[in-house]
Short mmCIF file of C-alpha atoms and ligand atoms in Angstrom, two decimals:
data_model
loop_
_atom_site.label_atom_id
_atom_site.label_comp_id
_atom_site.label_asym_id
_atom_site.label_seq_id
_atom_site.Cartn_x
_atom_site.Cartn_y
_atom_site.Cartn_z
CA MET A 1 -10.47 -6.31 30.85
CA LYS A 2 -11.00 -6.48 27.08
CA ARG A 3 -7.84 -6.92 25.02
CA ILE A 4 -7.66 -5.73 21.41
CA VAL A 5 -4.59 -6.98 19.56
CA VAL A 6 -3.53 -5.34 16.30
CA ALA A 7 -1.26 -7.60 14.23
CA GLY A 8 1.05 -5.31 12.24
CA GLY A 9 2.02 -1.69 12.82
CA GLY A 10 2.16 -0.22 9.33
CA ILE A 11 -0.28 2.34 7.98
CA ALA A 12 -3.42 0.27 8.65
CA GLY A 13 -2.45 -1.10 12.07
CA THR A 14 -1.29 2.27 13.35
CA ILE A 15 -4.36 4.19 12.20
CA VAL A 16 -6.81 1.65 13.61
CA ALA A 17 -4.95 1.39 16.96
CA ASN A 18 -4.89 5.18 17.33
CA ARG A 19 -8.55 5.49 16.34
CA LEU A 20 -9.53 2.79 18.84
CA VAL A 21 -7.70 4.45 21.71
CA ARG A 22 -9.32 7.81 20.92
CA ASN A 23 -12.77 6.23 20.61
CA LEU A 24 -12.41 4.08 23.74
CA SER A 25 -10.49 6.70 25.67
CA GLU A 26 -12.57 6.42 28.84
CA GLU A 27 -12.39 2.61 28.97
CA VAL A 28 -8.63 2.61 28.24
CA ASN A 29 -7.98 5.24 30.92
CA LYS A 30 -9.95 3.19 33.48
CA GLY A 31 -8.00 0.02 32.59
CA GLU A 32 -11.09 -1.73 31.17
CA VAL A 33 -9.63 -1.98 27.65
CA GLU A 34 -6.06 -2.64 26.52
CA ILE A 35 -4.87 -2.07 22.94
CA VAL A 36 -1.68 -3.83 21.86
CA VAL A 37 0.17 -3.53 18.54
CA LEU A 38 2.48 -6.39 17.55
CA ASN A 39 4.92 -5.32 14.86
CA LYS A 40 7.84 -7.18 13.35
CA ALA A 41 9.65 -3.92 12.59
CA ASN A 42 10.57 -1.11 14.96
CA GLU A 43 10.27 1.50 12.22
CA HIS A 44 7.25 2.77 10.36
CA ILE A 45 7.73 3.59 6.69
CA TYR A 46 5.37 5.94 4.87
CA GLN A 47 5.46 4.01 1.59
CA PRO A 48 3.48 6.47 -0.60
CA GLY A 49 6.53 8.76 -0.38
CA GLN A 50 8.67 6.10 -2.07
CA ALA A 51 7.06 7.02 -5.42
CA LEU A 52 8.25 10.63 -5.01
CA LEU A 53 11.73 9.84 -3.69
CA PRO A 54 13.39 8.92 -7.03
CA PHE A 55 12.42 12.32 -8.48
CA GLY A 56 13.77 14.31 -5.52
CA VAL A 57 10.31 15.48 -4.41
CA THR A 58 10.89 14.08 -0.90
CA GLU A 59 13.78 12.74 1.18
CA THR A 60 14.20 9.39 2.97
CA ASP A 61 14.25 10.92 6.46
CA GLU A 62 10.78 12.39 5.87
CA LEU A 63 9.40 8.88 5.29
CA ILE A 64 10.61 6.91 8.33
CA LYS A 65 9.80 7.23 12.03
CA LYS A 66 9.96 4.93 15.01
CA GLU A 67 6.57 3.23 15.42
CA ARG A 68 6.50 4.29 19.09
CA GLU A 69 6.50 7.97 18.04
CA VAL A 70 3.48 7.44 15.78
CA LEU A 71 1.34 5.46 18.23
CA ASP A 72 -0.65 7.08 21.02
CA PRO A 73 1.30 6.52 24.28
CA ARG A 74 -1.67 4.56 25.68
CA VAL A 75 -1.27 1.87 22.97
CA LYS A 76 1.14 -0.88 24.04
CA LEU A 77 3.74 -1.75 21.37
CA LEU A 78 5.74 -4.96 21.08
CA HIS A 79 8.25 -4.94 18.24
CA ASP A 80 11.13 -6.88 16.70
CA GLN A 81 11.19 -10.46 18.11
CA LYS A 82 8.51 -9.64 20.71
CA GLY A 83 6.18 -8.42 17.96
CA ASP A 84 7.09 -10.84 15.17
CA ILE A 85 4.00 -13.04 14.80
CA THR A 86 4.81 -16.68 14.10
CA LYS A 87 1.31 -18.16 14.45
CA PHE A 88 -2.33 -17.09 14.47
CA ASP A 89 -4.57 -19.40 16.50
CA PRO A 90 -8.13 -18.06 16.09
CA ALA A 91 -9.72 -21.19 17.61
CA ASN A 92 -8.01 -20.35 20.94
CA HIS A 93 -8.12 -16.54 20.45
CA GLU A 94 -4.31 -16.38 20.63
CA ILE A 95 -1.29 -15.20 18.69
CA ARG A 96 2.24 -16.49 19.12
CA THR A 97 5.37 -14.36 18.64
CA ALA A 98 9.02 -15.18 17.84
CA ASP A 99 10.05 -14.81 21.51
CA GLY A 100 7.88 -17.87 22.27
CA LEU A 101 5.11 -15.95 24.08
CA SER A 102 1.36 -16.26 23.44
CA HIS A 103 -0.96 -13.25 23.38
CA ARG A 104 -4.62 -13.67 24.22
CA TYR A 105 -7.18 -11.39 22.59
CA ASP A 106 -10.88 -10.57 22.76
CA TYR A 107 -10.64 -8.84 19.38
CA LEU A 108 -7.93 -9.29 16.76
CA ILE A 109 -7.27 -6.94 13.82
CA ILE A 110 -4.99 -8.38 11.15
CA ALA A 111 -2.88 -5.70 9.44
CA THR A 112 0.22 -7.51 8.22
CA GLY A 113 0.22 -5.78 4.81
CA SER A 114 1.55 -6.99 1.47
CA HIS A 115 5.06 -8.18 0.69
CA LEU A 116 7.28 -8.24 -2.38
CA HIS A 117 8.30 -11.58 -3.90
CA TRP A 118 10.91 -10.42 -6.41
CA GLU A 119 12.04 -14.00 -6.97
CA ASP A 120 8.73 -14.98 -8.64
CA ILE A 121 10.01 -13.50 -11.92
CA PRO A 122 13.52 -14.70 -12.84
CA GLY A 123 15.89 -11.76 -13.32
CA TYR A 124 13.52 -9.16 -11.82
CA LYS A 125 15.61 -8.40 -8.74
CA ASP A 126 18.82 -7.94 -10.79
CA ALA A 127 17.31 -5.82 -13.55
CA VAL A 128 14.50 -3.73 -12.11
CA TYR A 129 14.40 -0.69 -9.83
CA SER A 130 11.24 -0.48 -7.75
CA PRO A 131 9.77 2.42 -5.75
CA TRP A 132 7.74 -0.33 -4.03
CA ASP A 133 10.89 -1.00 -1.98
CA MET A 134 12.60 1.76 0.01
CA GLU A 135 16.17 0.73 -0.78
CA SER A 136 15.42 0.23 -4.45
CA ALA A 137 13.65 3.63 -4.61
CA GLN A 138 16.85 5.24 -3.31
CA LYS A 139 18.92 3.38 -5.93
CA LEU A 140 16.51 4.45 -8.67
CA ARG A 141 17.20 8.06 -7.76
CA GLU A 142 20.92 7.47 -8.37
CA ALA A 143 20.22 5.55 -11.60
CA LEU A 144 18.04 8.38 -12.92
CA ASP A 145 20.78 10.83 -12.08
CA GLN A 146 23.20 8.81 -14.26
CA PHE A 147 20.65 8.21 -17.06
CA SER A 148 21.45 9.87 -20.38
CA GLY A 149 18.65 8.58 -22.64
CA GLY A 150 17.43 5.30 -24.19
CA THR A 151 14.41 3.11 -23.48
CA VAL A 152 12.77 3.08 -20.04
CA VAL A 153 10.31 0.28 -19.36
CA ILE A 154 7.74 0.61 -16.59
CA ASN A 155 6.41 -2.84 -15.71
CA VAL A 156 3.60 -4.05 -13.50
CA SER A 157 4.31 -7.75 -12.97
CA ARG A 158 1.01 -8.98 -11.49
CA LEU A 159 -2.21 -7.65 -9.92
CA PRO A 160 -3.08 -6.87 -7.18
CA HIS A 161 -0.32 -4.65 -5.83
CA LYS A 162 0.00 -1.68 -3.47
CA CYS A 163 -1.49 1.53 -4.82
CA PRO A 164 -2.83 0.65 -8.27
CA VAL A 165 -2.46 4.25 -9.50
CA ALA A 166 1.23 4.54 -8.54
CA PRO A 167 2.71 2.93 -11.71
CA MET A 168 0.88 5.56 -13.81
CA GLU A 169 2.12 8.29 -11.46
CA VAL A 170 5.73 7.09 -11.67
CA THR A 171 5.47 7.04 -15.48
CA LEU A 172 4.07 10.57 -15.72
CA MET A 173 6.51 12.00 -13.17
CA LEU A 174 9.32 10.32 -15.12
CA ASP A 175 8.09 11.98 -18.32
CA ASP A 176 8.27 15.40 -16.60
CA TYR A 177 11.62 14.62 -14.98
CA LEU A 178 13.17 13.69 -18.34
CA LYS A 179 11.76 16.85 -19.96
CA ARG A 180 13.32 18.98 -17.21
CA ARG A 181 16.67 17.30 -17.73
CA GLY A 182 16.43 17.74 -21.53
CA LEU A 183 16.38 13.96 -22.07
CA ARG A 184 12.78 13.32 -23.13
CA GLU A 185 13.56 13.58 -26.87
CA LYS A 186 16.29 10.97 -26.40
CA THR A 187 14.08 8.58 -24.42
CA GLU A 188 11.27 6.19 -25.27
CA ILE A 189 8.97 5.40 -22.32
CA VAL A 190 7.23 2.02 -22.57
CA TYR A 191 4.47 1.05 -20.09
CA THR A 192 3.75 -2.67 -19.78
CA TYR A 193 0.68 -3.89 -17.87
CA PRO A 194 -0.64 -7.43 -17.24
CA VAL A 195 -4.26 -6.76 -18.29
CA PRO A 196 -5.57 -4.73 -21.26
CA GLY A 197 -5.19 -0.96 -20.81
CA ILE A 198 -3.10 0.83 -18.15
CA PHE A 199 -5.41 0.63 -15.14
CA GLY A 200 -7.98 -1.86 -13.86
CA ILE A 201 -11.04 0.44 -13.60
CA LYS A 202 -12.40 1.35 -17.05
CA THR A 203 -13.64 4.88 -16.26
CA THR A 204 -10.22 5.88 -14.95
CA ASN A 205 -8.33 3.92 -17.59
CA ASP A 206 -10.14 5.84 -20.36
CA VAL A 207 -9.07 9.21 -18.95
CA MET A 208 -5.51 8.20 -18.08
CA ILE A 209 -4.74 6.42 -21.35
CA LYS A 210 -5.55 9.64 -23.22
CA ILE A 211 -2.97 11.47 -21.04
CA PHE A 212 -0.43 8.75 -21.86
CA GLN A 213 -1.14 9.11 -25.61
CA ASP A 214 -0.80 12.91 -25.46
CA ARG A 215 2.55 12.51 -23.69
CA GLY A 216 3.89 10.02 -26.27
CA ILE A 217 4.10 7.07 -23.85
CA LYS A 218 3.97 3.69 -25.56
CA VAL A 219 1.69 1.08 -23.97
CA ILE A 220 2.06 -2.69 -24.38
CA SER A 221 -0.77 -4.61 -22.71
CA PRO A 222 -1.67 -7.25 -21.83
CA PHE A 223 1.97 -7.93 -20.99
CA THR A 224 2.53 -10.60 -18.33
CA VAL A 225 6.25 -10.58 -17.63
CA THR A 226 7.71 -14.08 -17.31
CA LYS A 227 11.46 -13.42 -17.16
CA ILE A 228 14.14 -10.80 -17.60
CA ASP A 229 17.66 -11.19 -18.93
CA PRO A 230 19.56 -8.65 -16.80
CA LYS A 231 22.70 -8.81 -18.96
CA GLU A 232 20.99 -8.30 -22.32
CA ARG A 233 18.29 -6.13 -20.66
CA ILE A 234 15.40 -7.91 -22.31
CA MET A 235 11.99 -8.35 -20.68
CA GLU A 236 9.82 -11.20 -21.98
CA SER A 237 6.08 -11.72 -21.64
CA GLN A 238 3.73 -14.70 -21.62
CA GLU A 239 2.05 -13.08 -24.66
CA GLY A 240 5.30 -13.49 -26.64
CA GLU A 241 6.59 -9.89 -26.57
CA LYS A 242 10.24 -9.04 -26.00
CA VAL A 243 11.19 -5.52 -24.92
CA LYS A 244 14.79 -4.31 -24.85
CA PHE A 245 15.46 -1.58 -22.30
CA ASP A 246 18.18 0.62 -20.85
CA LEU A 247 16.40 1.21 -17.55
CA ALA A 248 13.57 -0.82 -16.01
CA ILE A 249 11.23 0.34 -13.24
CA GLY A 250 8.72 -2.15 -11.93
CA VAL A 251 6.28 -3.52 -9.42
CA PRO A 252 7.34 -6.96 -8.12
CA VAL A 253 4.75 -9.66 -7.39
CA HIS A 254 2.86 -9.00 -4.11
CA TYR A 255 1.74 -11.53 -1.47
CA GLY A 256 0.00 -11.33 1.89
CA ALA A 257 2.19 -12.39 4.87
CA LYS A 258 3.28 -16.04 4.78
CA VAL A 259 2.33 -16.56 8.44
CA LEU A 260 -1.35 -16.18 7.48
CA ALA A 261 -1.18 -19.20 5.17
CA ASP A 262 1.07 -21.16 7.55
CA SER A 263 -1.49 -20.65 10.33
CA GLY A 264 -4.27 -22.08 8.16
CA LEU A 265 -6.31 -18.87 8.06
CA PRO A 266 -8.91 -18.60 5.26
CA ILE A 267 -6.96 -17.15 2.35
CA GLU A 268 -7.26 -16.87 -1.40
CA GLY A 269 -4.86 -15.95 -4.21
CA ARG A 270 -1.45 -14.96 -2.91
CA ASN A 271 -2.26 -15.15 0.84
CA TRP A 272 -5.05 -12.52 0.89
CA VAL A 273 -7.33 -13.10 3.88
CA LYS A 274 -10.98 -13.81 3.03
CA THR A 275 -12.78 -10.78 4.45
CA ASP A 276 -16.46 -9.85 4.52
CA LYS A 277 -16.68 -6.82 2.25
CA MET A 278 -19.21 -5.03 4.49
CA THR A 279 -18.25 -5.97 8.08
CA LEU A 280 -14.49 -6.44 7.46
CA ARG A 281 -14.55 -9.58 9.61
CA MET A 282 -12.41 -12.55 8.66
CA GLU A 283 -14.47 -15.41 7.21
CA GLY A 284 -15.79 -17.64 9.99
CA HIS A 285 -14.62 -15.53 12.97
CA SER A 286 -16.69 -12.73 14.48
CA ASP A 287 -13.86 -11.55 16.78
CA VAL A 288 -11.27 -11.17 13.97
CA TYR A 289 -11.19 -8.16 11.64
CA VAL A 290 -8.92 -7.58 8.63
CA ILE A 291 -7.69 -4.17 7.45
CA GLY A 292 -5.47 -2.65 4.76
CA ASP A 293 -3.51 -4.59 2.15
CA THR A 294 -4.12 -7.93 3.90
CA THR A 295 -7.74 -8.32 2.74
CA ASN A 296 -8.96 -10.09 -0.41
CA LEU A 297 -11.42 -7.25 -1.11
CA PRO A 298 -11.89 -6.10 -4.73
CA ILE A 299 -10.63 -2.58 -3.98
CA SER A 300 -7.32 -0.70 -4.05
CA LYS A 301 -4.58 -1.72 -1.67
CA ALA A 302 -4.01 1.81 -0.40
CA GLY A 303 -3.39 3.70 2.81
CA SER A 304 -6.60 5.65 2.28
CA THR A 305 -8.54 2.37 2.04
CA ALA A 306 -7.16 1.40 5.46
CA ASP A 307 -8.13 4.81 6.83
CA PHE A 308 -11.76 4.41 5.67
CA GLU A 309 -11.85 0.83 6.95
CA SER A 310 -10.55 1.90 10.37
CA TYR A 311 -13.79 3.85 11.10
CA VAL A 312 -15.90 0.74 10.53
CA ILE A 313 -13.74 -1.60 12.62
CA THR A 314 -13.38 0.93 15.45
CA GLY A 315 -17.10 1.70 15.44
CA ASN A 316 -18.06 -1.97 15.61
CA ILE A 317 -15.56 -3.01 18.28
CA ALA A 318 -16.27 0.05 20.46
CA GLY A 319 -20.02 -0.45 19.97
CA GLU A 320 -19.82 -4.10 21.03
CA ILE A 321 -17.69 -3.32 24.09
CA ARG A 322 -20.20 -0.67 25.17
CA GLY A 323 -23.20 -2.86 24.39
CA ASN A 324 -24.57 -0.42 21.80
CA LYS A 325 -26.95 -1.61 19.12
CA GLY A 326 -26.35 -1.01 15.42
CA ARG A 327 -23.47 -1.79 13.09
CA LYS A 328 -21.21 0.09 10.77
CA PHE A 329 -20.58 -1.21 7.26
CA TYR A 330 -17.74 -0.50 4.84
CA ASP A 331 -18.94 0.84 1.48
CA GLY A 332 -15.65 0.25 -0.38
CA SER A 333 -14.49 3.89 -0.14
CA VAL A 334 -11.08 4.75 -1.55
CA PHE A 335 -9.46 8.12 -2.25
CA CYS A 336 -6.21 8.46 -4.19
CA TYR A 337 -4.39 11.46 -5.57
CA ILE A 338 -2.72 10.73 -8.91
CA ALA A 339 0.41 12.72 -9.80
CA THR A 340 0.29 13.47 -13.54
CA GLY A 341 3.74 15.09 -13.53
CA LEU A 342 6.00 16.99 -11.17
CA ASP A 343 3.59 19.90 -10.80
CA SER A 344 0.17 18.53 -11.71
CA GLY A 345 -2.23 15.93 -10.42
CA THR A 346 -5.74 14.58 -10.37
CA TYR A 347 -7.57 12.19 -8.01
CA ILE A 348 -10.05 9.35 -7.80
CA ARG A 349 -12.72 8.90 -5.12
CA PHE A 350 -14.90 5.81 -5.40
CA ASN A 351 -16.62 2.93 -3.63
CA TYR A 352 -18.16 -0.47 -4.42
CA ASN A 353 -21.02 1.15 -6.36
CA TYR A 354 -19.58 4.29 -7.98
CA PRO A 355 -16.53 3.95 -10.26
CA PRO A 356 -14.19 6.94 -10.37
CA VAL A 357 -13.67 9.49 -13.15
CA PRO A 358 -10.59 11.66 -12.50
CA PRO A 359 -11.07 15.42 -13.04
CA PRO A 360 -8.70 17.27 -15.42
CA PRO A 361 -5.16 17.50 -14.00
CA SER A 362 -4.29 20.70 -12.17
CA TYR A 363 -1.66 22.20 -9.89
CA VAL A 364 -4.19 22.24 -7.02
CA HIS A 365 -4.36 18.43 -6.92
CA TRP A 366 -0.56 18.12 -7.04
CA TRP A 367 -0.41 20.50 -4.09
CA GLY A 368 -3.14 18.45 -2.38
CA LYS A 369 -1.07 15.31 -2.81
CA LEU A 370 2.02 16.93 -1.26
CA MET A 371 -0.04 18.30 1.64
CA TYR A 372 -1.66 14.91 2.24
CA ASN A 373 1.82 13.35 2.44
CA LYS A 374 3.08 16.05 4.83
CA LEU A 375 0.04 15.68 7.10
CA TYR A 376 0.39 11.90 7.32
CA TRP A 377 2.47 11.79 10.51
CA THR A 378 0.57 14.46 12.44
CA VAL A 379 -3.01 13.94 11.25
CA THR A 380 -3.77 10.71 9.33
CA ALA A 381 -1.58 8.26 11.27
CA LYS A 382 -2.74 9.77 14.57
CA ALA A 383 -6.38 9.25 13.46
CA ILE A 384 -7.16 12.86 14.32
CA VAL A 385 -9.82 13.15 11.59
C1 LIG B 1 5.25 3.28 -4.21
C2 LIG B 1 3.99 3.31 -3.39
C3 LIG B 1 3.12 4.38 -3.52
C4 LIG B 1 1.94 4.40 -2.78
N1 LIG B 1 1.11 5.48 -2.89
C5 LIG B 1 -0.02 5.54 -2.14
C6 LIG B 1 -0.86 6.71 -2.18
O1 LIG B 1 -0.55 7.69 -2.86
N2 LIG B 1 -1.98 6.71 -1.43
C7 LIG B 1 -2.33 5.63 -0.64
O2 LIG B 1 -3.38 5.68 0.02
N3 LIG B 1 -1.56 4.51 -0.60
C8 LIG B 1 -0.42 4.45 -1.31
N4 LIG B 1 0.40 3.34 -1.24
C9 LIG B 1 -0.10 2.11 -0.56
C10 LIG B 1 0.11 2.08 0.94
O3 LIG B 1 1.44 2.37 1.29
C11 LIG B 1 -0.28 0.69 1.44
O4 LIG B 1 -1.53 0.35 0.92
C12 LIG B 1 -0.33 0.72 2.96
O5 LIG B 1 0.99 0.84 3.47
C13 LIG B 1 -1.01 -0.53 3.50
O6 LIG B 1 -0.98 -0.51 4.88
P1 LIG B 1 -0.84 -1.89 5.69
O7 LIG B 1 -0.76 -1.49 7.12
O8 LIG B 1 -1.87 -2.82 5.23
O9 LIG B 1 0.56 -2.47 5.24
P2 LIG B 1 2.00 -1.91 5.63
O10 LIG B 1 1.97 -0.44 5.76
O11 LIG B 1 2.94 -2.53 4.66
O12 LIG B 1 2.27 -2.50 7.09
C14 LIG B 1 2.34 -3.88 7.36
C15 LIG B 1 2.99 -4.04 8.74
O13 LIG B 1 2.87 -5.39 9.16
C16 LIG B 1 4.07 -5.76 9.77
N5 LIG B 1 4.20 -7.23 9.69
C17 LIG B 1 4.27 -8.00 8.59
N6 LIG B 1 4.38 -9.30 8.93
C18 LIG B 1 4.37 -9.35 10.28
C19 LIG B 1 4.47 -10.39 11.24
N7 LIG B 1 4.62 -11.68 10.87
N8 LIG B 1 4.44 -10.08 12.53
C20 LIG B 1 4.30 -8.77 12.94
N9 LIG B 1 4.23 -7.75 12.09
C21 LIG B 1 4.24 -8.03 10.76
C22 LIG B 1 5.16 -5.02 9.02
O14 LIG B 1 6.33 -4.87 9.81
C23 LIG B 1 4.48 -3.68 8.74
O15 LIG B 1 4.74 -2.76 9.77
C24 LIG B 1 1.61 3.30 -1.91
C25 LIG B 1 2.52 2.25 -1.78
C26 LIG B 1 3.69 2.24 -2.50
C27 LIG B 1 4.67 1.10 -2.31
#
């Protein structure tokens, strides 16, 4: 029997496990293939919804489900201690978990995601609300409810981070939210970004920065935050800027899972696994694939990226198990809706070769974004398309 182990049961791990079981249905039903997901958590959080939560567009209970409910019943799930990976041992094709057990695999897919290190910037945790964290997104909603005007700073601490377009979305939804509450005239919105501009891809940056200018949003970049004084509410940058604020919303520093580095896997930067950009295999190991935020690929850390990647990994593993010739390659595809307010949106669709140019904002794309979120549990996560 062939054993495929998926390390991590977030967006990427769940989609790829469900796609594998659909693709290898016959083999799984005959007991020739087993698919196992190891996940530290028991719950599955749909993180894209965290950007909408502070503005009352969605509710917490729409964003969390038990991982078991999201996985096909034929996929085996080990969670909490039984699924908490403490060591990767690719030389012996094994993974160890916190309950002391070892799990053999024929194929491994690493999907342990990206993690927030608030403590990297002194004062960040005490001063900043972040939709990148569920609890903090909930608190931001309360803080916005109490807000009566002043300066709001949106900060991106370091690149890369989950969903590169989301800081722009949060800023533009905030602009709309403040207008609706009659507070926009009393509020200055300041966007601070660690590289020049407001977004890393020039074609998109050029379109989005114009929208920011038209909406009277001040941009300070490059702005590499080094520390925050939570009492005085001052954010300082490596470039020598100091910004005083009444409310700060930010993106903490992101890392790949620590266990990847501790296990001696090939990593670069902040624990991102070295991944072949075409095959999605981990450097030096033909039986190990990497998916989602965990990779070091030069593309967006996004759920849609994981979805596109899941076709390639599934196709290659299923092909190998069945002895088929031919390979699938990842072309760097990403699709992201971009909210440009609370009733308008645009999108970007791109790959390694074609940079994205967002079309003019419209209600249709806002609606598309909301529909995409609603269909996550029943369509995307289940790998139905
Ligand atoms: C505010 C916000 C807005 C976003 N908006 C969008 C959007 O509009 N569109 C979009 O496509 N993407 C969006 N994203 C990005 C998207 O949520 C992530 O890219 C996606 O969740 C990545 O999936 P992943 O499986 O790699 O990581 P995750 O979903 O974070 O899952 C990682 C999993 O690994 C598990 N894990 C970690 N360590 C271990 C361990 N040692 N042992 C076992 N299990 C472990 C965790 O429990 C978790 O279940 C957004 C994210 C945020 C925060």
